[in-house]
Short mmCIF file of C-alpha atoms and ligand atoms in Angstrom, two decimals:
data_model
loop_
_atom_site.label_atom_id
_atom_site.label_comp_id
_atom_site.label_asym_id
_atom_site.label_seq_id
_atom_site.Cartn_x
_atom_site.Cartn_y
_atom_site.Cartn_z
CA MET A 1 146.68 39.55 122.08
CA ILE A 2 145.47 39.25 118.69
CA THR A 3 147.45 41.80 116.54
CA ASN A 4 147.75 42.78 113.01
CA LYS A 5 150.60 40.35 112.91
CA ASN A 6 148.33 37.06 112.90
CA ILE A 7 148.10 37.32 109.33
CA LEU A 8 151.83 36.78 108.89
CA ASN A 9 151.77 33.13 110.33
CA ASP A 10 149.72 32.11 107.48
CA ALA A 11 151.18 32.39 104.17
CA ASN A 12 148.88 29.93 102.23
CA LEU A 13 145.83 32.36 103.63
CA LEU A 14 147.47 35.37 102.82
CA LYS A 15 148.04 33.89 99.23
CA LYS A 16 144.33 32.42 99.14
CA TYR A 17 143.03 36.11 99.84
CA ASP A 18 145.85 38.32 98.54
CA VAL A 19 143.85 39.00 95.26
CA TYR A 20 143.55 42.37 93.57
CA ALA A 21 140.50 44.37 94.62
CA PHE A 22 139.54 48.23 93.98
CA ASP A 23 139.89 50.50 96.74
CA TYR A 24 136.14 51.25 96.12
CA ILE A 25 136.78 55.34 96.59
CA GLU A 26 133.96 55.16 93.94
CA TYR A 27 131.68 52.58 93.25
CA PRO A 28 131.09 51.41 90.11
CA HIS A 29 134.96 51.85 89.68
CA LYS A 30 135.89 54.76 87.24
CA SER A 31 136.89 52.01 84.63
CA PHE A 32 133.34 51.09 84.01
CA TRP A 33 132.13 54.89 83.51
CA ASN A 34 131.30 55.98 80.12
CA LYS A 35 130.12 59.03 77.82
CA ASN A 36 126.61 58.38 77.86
CA LEU A 37 125.57 61.10 79.99
CA SER A 38 124.03 64.29 78.73
CA GLN A 39 124.92 67.57 79.42
CA ASP A 40 121.49 68.32 81.16
CA ASP A 41 122.09 64.86 83.24
CA ILE A 42 124.64 66.82 84.95
CA LYS A 43 123.37 70.30 84.79
CA SER A 44 120.17 69.32 86.34
CA ARG A 45 121.80 67.66 89.16
CA LEU A 46 124.05 70.47 89.74
CA ARG A 47 120.86 72.65 89.87
CA LYS A 48 119.01 70.25 92.35
CA LEU A 49 122.46 70.29 94.58
CA ILE A 50 121.97 73.85 94.53
CA ASN A 51 118.39 74.21 95.31
CA ASP A 52 118.30 71.65 98.17
CA GLN A 53 121.40 73.76 99.51
CA VAL A 54 123.28 70.22 99.89
CA SER A 55 126.39 70.92 102.05
CA THR A 56 129.20 70.51 99.24
CA MET A 57 133.00 70.20 99.12
CA LEU A 58 134.69 72.19 96.09
CA TYR A 59 137.85 70.40 95.18
CA VAL A 60 140.37 72.43 92.83
CA HIS A 61 142.74 70.62 90.63
CA ILE A 62 146.23 72.06 90.11
CA PRO A 63 147.84 69.49 87.58
CA PHE A 64 151.44 70.91 87.91
CA CYS A 65 154.26 69.67 89.89
CA GLU A 66 158.18 70.67 89.48
CA GLN A 67 159.89 67.16 89.60
CA LEU A 68 158.52 63.26 88.61
CA CYS A 69 158.29 61.10 91.96
CA THR A 70 158.46 57.82 90.05
CA PHE A 71 155.77 55.99 92.16
CA CYS A 72 153.13 58.70 90.96
CA ILE A 73 149.76 57.89 89.80
CA CYS A 74 148.03 61.33 90.03
CA HIS A 75 147.24 63.17 86.94
CA ARG A 76 149.97 65.97 87.01
CA GLN A 77 151.93 67.85 84.14
CA ILE A 78 156.14 67.73 84.92
CA THR A 79 157.30 71.31 84.14
CA SER A 80 159.79 73.82 85.02
CA ASP A 81 157.41 76.70 83.02
CA LYS A 82 155.85 78.62 85.78
CA SER A 83 153.86 80.40 83.42
CA ILE A 84 151.85 77.54 82.73
CA ALA A 85 149.64 77.90 85.92
CA LEU A 86 148.31 81.40 85.13
CA LYS A 87 147.50 80.40 81.67
CA TYR A 88 145.84 77.50 82.78
CA MET A 89 143.72 79.26 85.23
CA LYS A 90 142.87 82.09 83.18
CA GLU A 91 142.18 79.96 79.76
CA SER A 92 140.46 77.15 81.56
CA LEU A 93 140.06 76.88 85.29
CA PHE A 94 138.34 80.08 85.49
CA LEU A 95 136.02 79.41 82.50
CA GLU A 96 134.62 76.62 84.49
CA ILE A 97 134.10 78.81 87.50
CA ASP A 98 131.98 81.02 85.25
CA LEU A 99 129.79 77.93 83.94
CA MET A 100 129.19 76.94 87.68
CA LYS A 101 128.36 80.51 88.44
CA SER A 102 125.77 80.31 85.57
CA ILE A 103 124.27 76.97 86.34
CA ALA A 104 123.76 78.70 89.91
CA LYS A 105 122.42 81.72 88.45
CA GLU A 106 119.76 79.61 86.91
CA THR A 107 118.15 78.78 90.36
CA GLY A 108 118.69 81.82 91.91
CA LYS A 109 120.52 80.38 94.72
CA SER A 110 124.20 79.69 95.48
CA PHE A 111 125.99 76.72 95.84
CA ASN A 112 126.14 75.38 99.72
CA PHE A 113 130.21 74.86 99.74
CA LYS A 114 131.44 73.83 103.52
CA GLU A 115 134.61 72.72 102.52
CA VAL A 116 137.19 73.66 99.91
CA TYR A 117 140.15 71.43 98.80
CA PHE A 118 143.31 72.59 96.88
CA GLY A 119 144.86 69.45 95.22
CA GLY A 120 146.96 68.23 92.36
CA GLY A 121 149.61 67.61 91.47
CA SER A 122 150.85 70.23 93.55
CA PRO A 123 149.01 73.54 94.65
CA THR A 124 152.22 74.63 96.02
CA PHE A 125 153.17 75.13 92.51
CA LEU A 126 151.41 78.64 92.38
CA ASN A 127 153.01 81.43 93.82
CA GLU A 128 151.33 83.73 96.20
CA GLU A 129 149.72 86.15 93.46
CA GLU A 130 148.59 82.91 91.86
CA PHE A 131 146.96 81.66 94.98
CA LYS A 132 145.41 85.07 95.63
CA LEU A 133 144.11 85.27 92.41
CA LEU A 134 142.59 81.98 92.23
CA LYS A 135 140.58 82.63 95.47
CA GLU A 136 139.38 85.93 94.54
CA LYS A 137 137.98 84.24 91.48
CA LEU A 138 136.59 81.60 93.66
CA ASN A 139 134.96 84.03 95.48
CA GLU A 140 132.25 84.37 92.82
CA ILE A 141 130.82 81.00 93.74
CA VAL A 142 132.17 80.52 97.15
CA ASP A 143 131.40 82.05 100.56
CA PHE A 144 134.91 81.48 102.13
CA LYS A 145 133.21 83.04 105.45
CA ASN A 146 130.95 79.83 105.62
CA LEU A 147 133.43 77.29 105.40
CA ASN A 148 134.22 74.40 107.98
CA GLN A 149 137.28 73.39 106.54
CA PHE A 150 139.92 74.77 103.78
CA SER A 151 142.65 72.24 102.98
CA VAL A 152 145.80 72.56 100.89
CA GLU A 153 147.86 69.58 99.94
CA ILE A 154 151.67 70.76 100.37
CA ASP A 155 154.70 69.31 98.54
CA PRO A 156 157.21 69.88 101.38
CA ARG A 157 160.15 70.35 99.08
CA ARG A 158 158.27 73.62 97.48
CA VAL A 159 157.62 75.55 100.59
CA LYS A 160 158.93 77.40 103.46
CA PHE A 161 157.53 78.37 106.78
CA ASP A 162 156.58 81.43 105.56
CA ARG A 163 154.60 80.17 102.86
CA LEU A 164 152.56 78.07 105.28
CA LEU A 165 151.79 81.20 107.11
CA PHE A 166 150.49 82.91 104.05
CA TYR A 167 147.99 79.71 103.63
CA HIS A 168 146.59 80.70 107.19
CA THR A 169 146.06 84.46 106.33
CA GLN A 170 143.96 83.22 103.08
CA GLY A 171 142.04 81.25 105.77
CA VAL A 172 143.64 77.66 105.20
CA ASP A 173 143.05 75.59 108.25
CA LYS A 174 144.18 72.04 107.17
CA LEU A 175 147.39 71.28 105.57
CA SER A 176 148.00 67.65 103.90
CA PHE A 177 151.84 66.80 103.62
CA GLY A 178 153.01 64.22 100.82
CA VAL A 179 155.43 62.45 103.19
CA GLN A 180 155.45 58.93 101.74
CA ASP A 181 158.68 57.69 103.66
CA PHE A 182 161.32 59.08 105.64
CA ASN A 183 164.21 56.59 104.70
CA PRO A 184 166.87 58.17 102.67
CA LYS A 185 167.27 55.49 100.43
CA VAL A 186 163.57 54.88 99.51
CA GLN A 187 163.47 58.36 98.76
CA GLU A 188 166.26 57.92 96.40
CA TYR A 189 164.44 55.17 94.72
CA ILE A 190 161.26 57.29 94.19
CA ASN A 191 163.25 60.14 93.33
CA ARG A 192 161.84 62.21 96.14
CA ILE A 193 164.55 63.48 98.83
CA GLN A 194 162.88 65.18 101.59
CA PRO A 195 164.59 64.60 104.62
CA SER A 196 162.54 64.21 107.86
CA LYS A 197 164.42 67.72 109.05
CA LEU A 198 162.50 69.50 106.28
CA ILE A 199 158.98 68.76 107.69
CA ASP A 200 160.17 69.00 111.50
CA ASP A 201 161.35 72.51 110.55
CA LEU A 202 158.14 73.52 109.02
CA LEU A 203 155.93 71.98 111.97
CA THR A 204 157.07 74.71 114.28
CA LYS A 205 154.90 75.75 117.38
CA GLU A 206 153.59 78.84 115.38
CA VAL A 207 152.36 76.69 112.23
CA ARG A 208 150.65 73.91 114.33
CA SER A 209 148.70 76.67 116.44
CA LYS A 210 147.43 78.10 113.01
CA PHE A 211 146.19 74.98 111.63
CA LYS A 212 143.29 72.88 112.89
CA SER A 213 144.73 69.85 111.09
CA ILE A 214 147.63 68.39 109.55
CA ASN A 215 147.53 64.94 107.35
CA PHE A 216 150.62 62.94 106.18
CA ASP A 217 150.14 60.80 103.11
CA LEU A 218 152.36 57.72 103.41
CA LEU A 219 153.09 54.64 101.23
CA VAL A 220 153.51 51.03 101.62
CA GLY A 221 155.26 49.05 99.17
CA LEU A 222 158.01 51.38 97.91
CA PRO A 223 161.03 49.84 96.72
CA GLY A 224 163.71 49.95 99.59
CA GLN A 225 161.21 49.38 102.25
CA THR A 226 161.76 46.92 105.00
CA VAL A 227 160.41 46.30 108.46
CA GLU A 228 162.96 48.31 109.82
CA THR A 229 162.66 51.01 107.69
CA ILE A 230 159.12 51.38 108.17
CA SER A 231 159.37 51.08 111.90
CA SER A 232 161.57 54.13 111.86
CA THR A 233 159.44 56.14 109.59
CA ILE A 234 156.42 55.18 111.57
CA ASN A 235 158.31 56.37 114.85
CA GLU A 236 159.20 59.59 113.34
CA VAL A 237 155.40 60.37 112.52
CA ILE A 238 154.48 59.59 115.74
CA ARG A 239 156.77 62.34 116.95
CA LEU A 240 155.89 64.58 114.57
CA ARG A 241 152.11 63.87 115.68
CA PRO A 242 150.22 64.74 112.62
CA ASP A 243 146.51 64.91 113.29
CA ARG A 244 145.69 62.41 110.43
CA VAL A 245 147.52 59.84 108.38
CA ALA A 246 146.90 58.02 105.18
CA LEU A 247 148.88 54.83 104.78
CA ALA A 248 147.98 53.65 101.43
CA TYR A 249 149.30 50.41 99.71
CA LEU A 250 151.36 51.64 96.46
CA ALA A 251 149.20 51.30 93.35
CA TYR A 252 151.50 49.72 90.60
CA ASN A 253 150.27 49.68 87.29
CA PRO A 254 153.36 50.24 84.71
CA ASP A 255 151.06 49.75 81.64
CA TYR A 256 149.35 52.95 82.71
CA HIS A 257 152.42 54.57 84.15
CA PRO A 258 155.48 53.52 82.42
CA HIS A 259 157.83 55.93 84.56
CA GLN A 260 156.76 53.58 87.57
CA ARG A 261 159.35 51.00 86.28
CA HIS A 262 161.97 53.76 86.83
CA MET A 263 161.47 52.77 90.54
CA MET A 264 163.17 49.37 90.27
CA THR A 265 166.29 50.40 88.32
CA LYS A 266 168.39 49.56 91.72
CA THR A 267 166.15 47.27 93.79
CA LEU A 268 162.74 45.30 93.46
CA LEU A 269 159.21 46.44 94.80
CA PRO A 270 158.29 44.42 98.15
CA ASP A 271 156.32 41.08 97.24
CA PHE A 272 152.69 40.59 98.50
CA TYR A 273 154.25 38.81 101.73
CA GLU A 274 156.51 41.66 102.22
CA ARG A 275 153.95 44.25 101.77
CA LYS A 276 151.62 43.00 104.17
CA GLU A 277 154.48 42.66 106.70
CA LEU A 278 155.22 46.30 106.16
CA PHE A 279 151.76 47.40 106.38
CA VAL A 280 150.90 45.40 109.62
CA THR A 281 154.11 46.57 111.26
CA ALA A 282 153.08 50.33 110.59
CA ILE A 283 149.30 49.74 111.38
CA ASP A 284 150.42 48.06 115.09
CA LYS A 285 152.75 51.07 115.84
CA LEU A 286 149.84 53.49 114.78
CA SER A 287 147.42 51.92 116.70
CA SER A 288 149.65 51.14 120.03
CA SER A 289 150.39 55.04 119.84
CA ASP A 290 147.57 57.27 120.32
CA TYR A 291 145.81 56.82 116.66
CA VAL A 292 142.48 55.75 115.99
CA ARG A 293 142.04 53.67 113.01
CA THR A 294 139.52 55.50 110.94
CA GLY A 295 138.92 53.18 107.83
CA PHE A 296 141.12 50.72 105.95
CA GLU A 297 144.24 52.77 105.30
CA HIS A 298 143.43 55.98 107.41
CA PHE A 299 144.42 56.81 111.15
CA ALA A 300 143.59 59.92 113.13
CA LEU A 301 144.17 61.05 116.63
CA PRO A 302 141.16 60.97 118.92
CA HIS A 303 140.55 64.64 119.23
CA ASP A 304 140.37 65.00 115.25
CA ASP A 305 137.06 65.51 113.88
CA VAL A 306 137.25 62.25 111.90
CA SER A 307 137.71 60.26 114.66
CA LYS A 308 134.68 61.74 116.19
CA SER A 309 132.25 61.34 113.25
CA LEU A 310 133.84 57.57 113.11
CA SER A 311 132.09 57.08 116.54
CA LYS A 312 128.98 58.45 115.60
CA GLY A 313 128.70 56.44 112.27
CA LYS A 314 129.00 59.23 110.07
CA ALA A 315 132.76 59.19 108.87
CA TYR A 316 132.96 58.46 104.92
CA TYR A 317 135.49 57.43 102.77
CA ASN A 318 136.04 58.96 99.42
CA SER A 319 139.15 60.32 97.33
CA PHE A 320 139.94 62.60 100.50
CA GLY A 321 140.39 59.79 102.52
CA ALA A 322 138.43 59.11 105.67
CA THR A 323 136.11 62.38 105.77
CA THR A 324 133.87 63.58 108.47
CA GLY A 325 130.60 62.86 106.18
CA GLU A 326 129.73 66.55 106.31
CA CYS A 327 130.32 66.86 102.39
CA ASN A 328 129.80 63.89 100.48
CA SER A 329 128.77 65.71 97.45
CA VAL A 330 131.87 66.71 95.85
CA LEU A 331 132.12 69.58 92.76
CA ALA A 332 135.68 69.10 91.33
CA ILE A 333 136.94 71.40 89.18
CA GLY A 334 139.95 71.42 86.85
CA ARG A 335 141.72 69.20 84.39
CA SER A 336 140.84 65.40 85.09
CA SER A 337 139.06 65.86 88.23
CA TYR A 338 136.00 64.06 89.08
CA SER A 339 132.90 64.93 91.05
CA THR A 340 130.07 63.08 92.98
CA ILE A 341 126.80 64.99 92.90
CA GLY A 342 124.07 64.07 95.31
CA GLU A 343 123.23 60.45 95.79
CA ASP A 344 123.43 59.08 91.99
CA LEU A 345 126.06 61.11 89.85
CA TYR A 346 129.75 60.78 89.31
CA TYR A 347 131.39 62.68 86.40
CA GLN A 348 135.14 63.53 85.38
CA ASN A 349 136.56 65.93 83.33
CA PHE A 350 138.85 65.47 80.28
CA TYR A 351 142.52 64.83 81.02
CA LYS A 352 143.71 66.59 77.86
CA GLN A 353 144.11 70.41 77.98
CA ASN A 354 142.53 70.88 74.49
CA GLU A 355 139.59 68.99 75.32
CA TYR A 356 138.98 70.27 78.80
CA GLN A 357 139.38 74.17 77.61
CA SER A 358 137.64 73.83 74.23
CA TYR A 359 134.40 72.67 76.01
CA LEU A 360 134.60 75.28 78.73
CA GLU A 361 134.86 77.80 75.81
CA ASN A 362 131.51 76.59 74.72
CA GLY A 363 129.94 76.43 78.04
CA GLN A 364 129.77 72.72 78.22
CA ILE A 365 130.90 70.62 81.04
CA PRO A 366 133.96 69.11 80.04
CA LEU A 367 132.92 65.22 80.38
CA GLU A 368 135.34 62.84 80.02
CA ARG A 369 133.02 59.95 81.58
CA GLY A 370 130.73 59.45 84.35
CA TRP A 371 127.96 57.25 85.96
CA ILE A 372 124.53 57.44 87.22
CA LEU A 373 123.88 55.10 89.71
CA ASP A 374 120.30 53.43 89.96
CA LYS A 375 118.94 52.16 93.42
CA ASP A 376 120.50 49.07 93.51
CA SER A 377 124.19 50.26 92.74
CA ILE A 378 123.45 52.88 95.69
CA ILE A 379 123.00 50.13 97.93
CA ARG A 380 125.70 48.31 96.88
CA ARG A 381 128.12 51.35 97.19
CA GLU A 382 126.99 51.67 100.92
CA ILE A 383 127.67 48.30 101.82
CA ILE A 384 131.13 48.11 100.23
CA LYS A 385 132.03 51.24 102.09
CA ASN A 386 130.86 50.23 105.09
CA PHE A 387 133.25 47.17 105.03
CA ARG A 388 136.03 49.49 104.11
CA THR A 389 135.64 51.93 106.85
CA TYR A 390 133.69 50.20 109.69
CA PHE A 391 134.68 46.59 108.99
CA GLU A 392 131.31 45.24 109.23
CA LEU A 393 127.74 45.67 107.65
CA ASP A 394 124.87 46.16 109.68
CA LYS A 395 122.03 44.29 107.42
CA THR A 396 119.03 45.64 109.69
CA SER A 397 120.10 49.35 108.53
CA ILE A 398 120.29 48.74 104.90
CA ASN A 399 116.82 46.65 105.29
CA GLU A 400 115.29 49.78 106.87
CA LYS A 401 116.79 52.47 104.75
CA TYR A 402 116.37 51.06 101.34
CA ASN A 403 113.33 48.68 102.25
CA ILE A 404 114.82 45.45 101.18
CA SER A 405 115.19 41.90 102.55
CA PHE A 406 118.78 41.72 102.69
CA ASP A 407 119.06 37.95 102.63
CA ASP A 408 116.95 37.66 99.78
CA TYR A 409 117.89 40.63 97.75
CA PHE A 410 121.68 39.47 98.49
CA LYS A 411 121.37 35.71 98.16
CA LYS A 412 124.08 35.21 95.76
CA GLU A 413 126.63 37.59 97.28
CA LEU A 414 126.12 36.07 100.55
CA ASN A 415 126.94 32.41 99.15
CA SER A 416 130.09 33.74 97.61
CA LEU A 417 131.09 34.59 101.25
CA TYR A 418 131.41 31.11 102.09
CA GLU A 419 135.10 30.79 102.11
CA PHE A 420 135.45 34.13 104.04
CA TYR A 421 133.18 32.66 106.47
CA LYS A 422 134.82 28.88 106.81
CA ASP A 423 138.45 30.76 107.00
CA GLY A 424 137.42 32.94 110.00
CA LEU A 425 137.67 36.24 107.84
CA ILE A 426 133.86 37.29 108.41
CA TYR A 427 131.38 36.07 110.99
CA ASP A 428 127.48 36.93 112.00
CA GLU A 429 126.56 38.87 115.12
CA LYS A 430 122.94 40.15 115.56
CA ASN A 431 122.18 40.70 111.74
CA LYS A 432 125.80 42.24 111.24
CA ILE A 433 128.33 40.68 108.90
CA ILE A 434 131.85 41.38 110.95
CA THR A 435 135.33 41.02 109.63
CA SER A 436 137.78 39.46 112.14
CA GLU A 437 140.98 41.04 112.84
CA THR A 438 142.42 38.98 109.87
CA GLY A 439 139.68 39.47 107.73
CA LYS A 440 140.22 43.37 108.24
CA HIS A 441 143.03 42.98 105.88
CA PHE A 442 140.79 41.91 102.85
CA ALA A 443 138.30 44.63 103.58
CA SER A 444 138.11 45.33 100.04
CA LEU A 445 137.98 41.83 98.66
CA ILE A 446 135.10 41.13 101.29
CA GLY A 447 133.20 44.18 99.84
CA SER A 448 133.90 43.12 96.23
CA ASN A 449 131.50 40.45 96.51
CA PHE A 450 128.92 43.09 96.25
CA ASP A 451 130.31 44.50 93.14
CA SER A 452 127.81 43.77 90.28
CA PHE A 453 130.02 45.17 87.69
CA ILE A 454 132.90 42.35 88.44
CA SER A 455 132.22 38.52 87.93
CA GLY A 456 134.23 35.42 88.62
CA GLU A 457 136.28 34.26 91.03
CA ARG A 458 137.35 36.77 93.87
CA ILE A 459 140.03 34.24 95.46
CA ASN A 460 142.63 31.71 94.94
CA SER A 461 140.34 28.68 96.11
CA ARG A 462 142.82 26.02 95.00
CA ILE A 463 145.09 27.34 97.64
CA GLU A 464 144.48 24.90 100.76
CA VAL A 465 144.35 26.91 104.24
C1 SAM B 1 148.73 64.96 94.88
S1 SAM B 1 149.64 64.31 95.83
C2 SAM B 1 150.12 65.09 97.10
C3 SAM B 1 150.52 66.43 96.91
C4 SAM B 1 151.88 66.72 96.43
N1 SAM B 1 152.19 66.83 94.94
C5 SAM B 1 152.78 65.72 97.19
O1 SAM B 1 153.50 64.78 96.55
O2 SAM B 1 153.48 66.34 97.94
C6 SAM B 1 148.51 63.05 96.47
C7 SAM B 1 149.30 61.56 97.27
O3 SAM B 1 148.78 60.70 96.07
C8 SAM B 1 149.41 59.69 96.82
N2 SAM B 1 149.75 58.80 95.72
C9 SAM B 1 150.62 59.10 94.23
N3 SAM B 1 150.80 58.08 93.53
C10 SAM B 1 150.38 56.76 94.61
C11 SAM B 1 150.36 55.60 94.09
N4 SAM B 1 151.00 55.08 92.87
N5 SAM B 1 149.78 54.74 95.15
C12 SAM B 1 149.41 55.17 95.76
N6 SAM B 1 148.90 56.41 96.17
C13 SAM B 1 149.70 57.33 95.50
C14 SAM B 1 150.84 60.02 97.23
O4 SAM B 1 150.76 59.38 98.54
C15 SAM B 1 150.51 61.37 97.41
O5 SAM B 1 150.88 62.15 98.54
S1 SF4 B 2 153.38 62.58 94.25
FE1 SF4 B 2 152.69 64.79 94.44
S2 SF4 B 2 154.96 65.86 93.83
FE2 SF4 B 2 155.25 63.78 93.30
S3 SF4 B 2 154.54 63.67 91.11
FE3 SF4 B 2 152.72 63.04 92.38
S4 SF4 B 2 151.61 64.80 92.60
FE4 SF4 B 2 153.69 65.39 91.85
#
């Protein structure tokens, strides 16, 4: 049987291709975005989104947490001052809702929100009154009766069973738990103690019956993780049976997130080989239980909507993981959050509260940075996302959809794939480029050959395989 473990037999192959590549949640990567967008570039696209009644997700960012997890790269403020949430909502977030309401008013229509997602930081930072107040305000732009999905990220250490039932009474039907790892030592190293019993006790029969979908976030590459610890963590995940699992590699960038160095005061991080060993152990276990791989780092049970959309070719990868593809436009509100509007616009809000707030006080989009994609970038984004979600690329469908001749248009890129073909990571079949089982490990790197914003060698070609 070909298992994902085959990669571990060839350390040279691993070294040759274990090269950093973006995760391609967005293309071009955020680091290329700039401030060259006008207010009207954004507002006109928002009006078009509303006029065309495009199915849209509303993301709401709550940027507060009670305690720092030392691995974390999310935008969040650590505070014990509970009054800050109400202040944030009243002095800024609600102004952004007002701004969106006024943009919709200009069109004479409303946004067609089909999904709402509260993320962070930690939405569980809000108490029940604050949650209700936020929902009441959102009622001005969201028709909650029209939603197909309402999700909330849950920090399991900060909620009791009755809070989950409260979310249900508010219409929430999907919960996403930050689990990361169940091993006590690993939890100690990352400053996040949450025994698996905590989650077991929350996921009662009643809770499970009230929510359509439960997701677990897990991380690979944390300090103290070994093949044995990750095996037990995944066994526990399989026993708890969430509908979806996000199994992300730890992003480690201590220059931007210096607190990440605190993870290593007692032990080291797994190296490139060990990370791969941990990852294959986890994906082999999930795949040999009932889980379907719904993208590079995502899994879902067969009954889950994402598994179903994957089989129909509709699944779409974005910052919410593998999604059903129903809402590829995301209007994101809150400090630091970023939106994907229609086919061609990304924009991100300010990280700093004073900038975020002062723009909103003046009725302006609080633009930190953004990007408008041209047709070439739209094609490249689709190609890269296909490698990351489906592990293959159908050249015929790209030709038909964009009216190009793939082999001519991407001559240079196809040449740059030579080593990948030679080493058996990809092969051609019926005008498709398909990644082999081993090649799947390098899906982002293969896709990165189509990224026109980066240049130079993508592999350690001096290493012989
Ligand atoms: C906003 S948090 C989840 C909600 C809540 N704050 C919690 O932690 O329970 C979103 C997810 O981002 C992921 N994350 C945070 N830092 C990361 C990193 N350095 N690399 C990869 N994923 C990371 C974690 O898996 C985390 O569950
Ligand atoms: S992982 Fe979640 S709880 Fe921990 S610091 Fe990051 S956002 Fe906050």
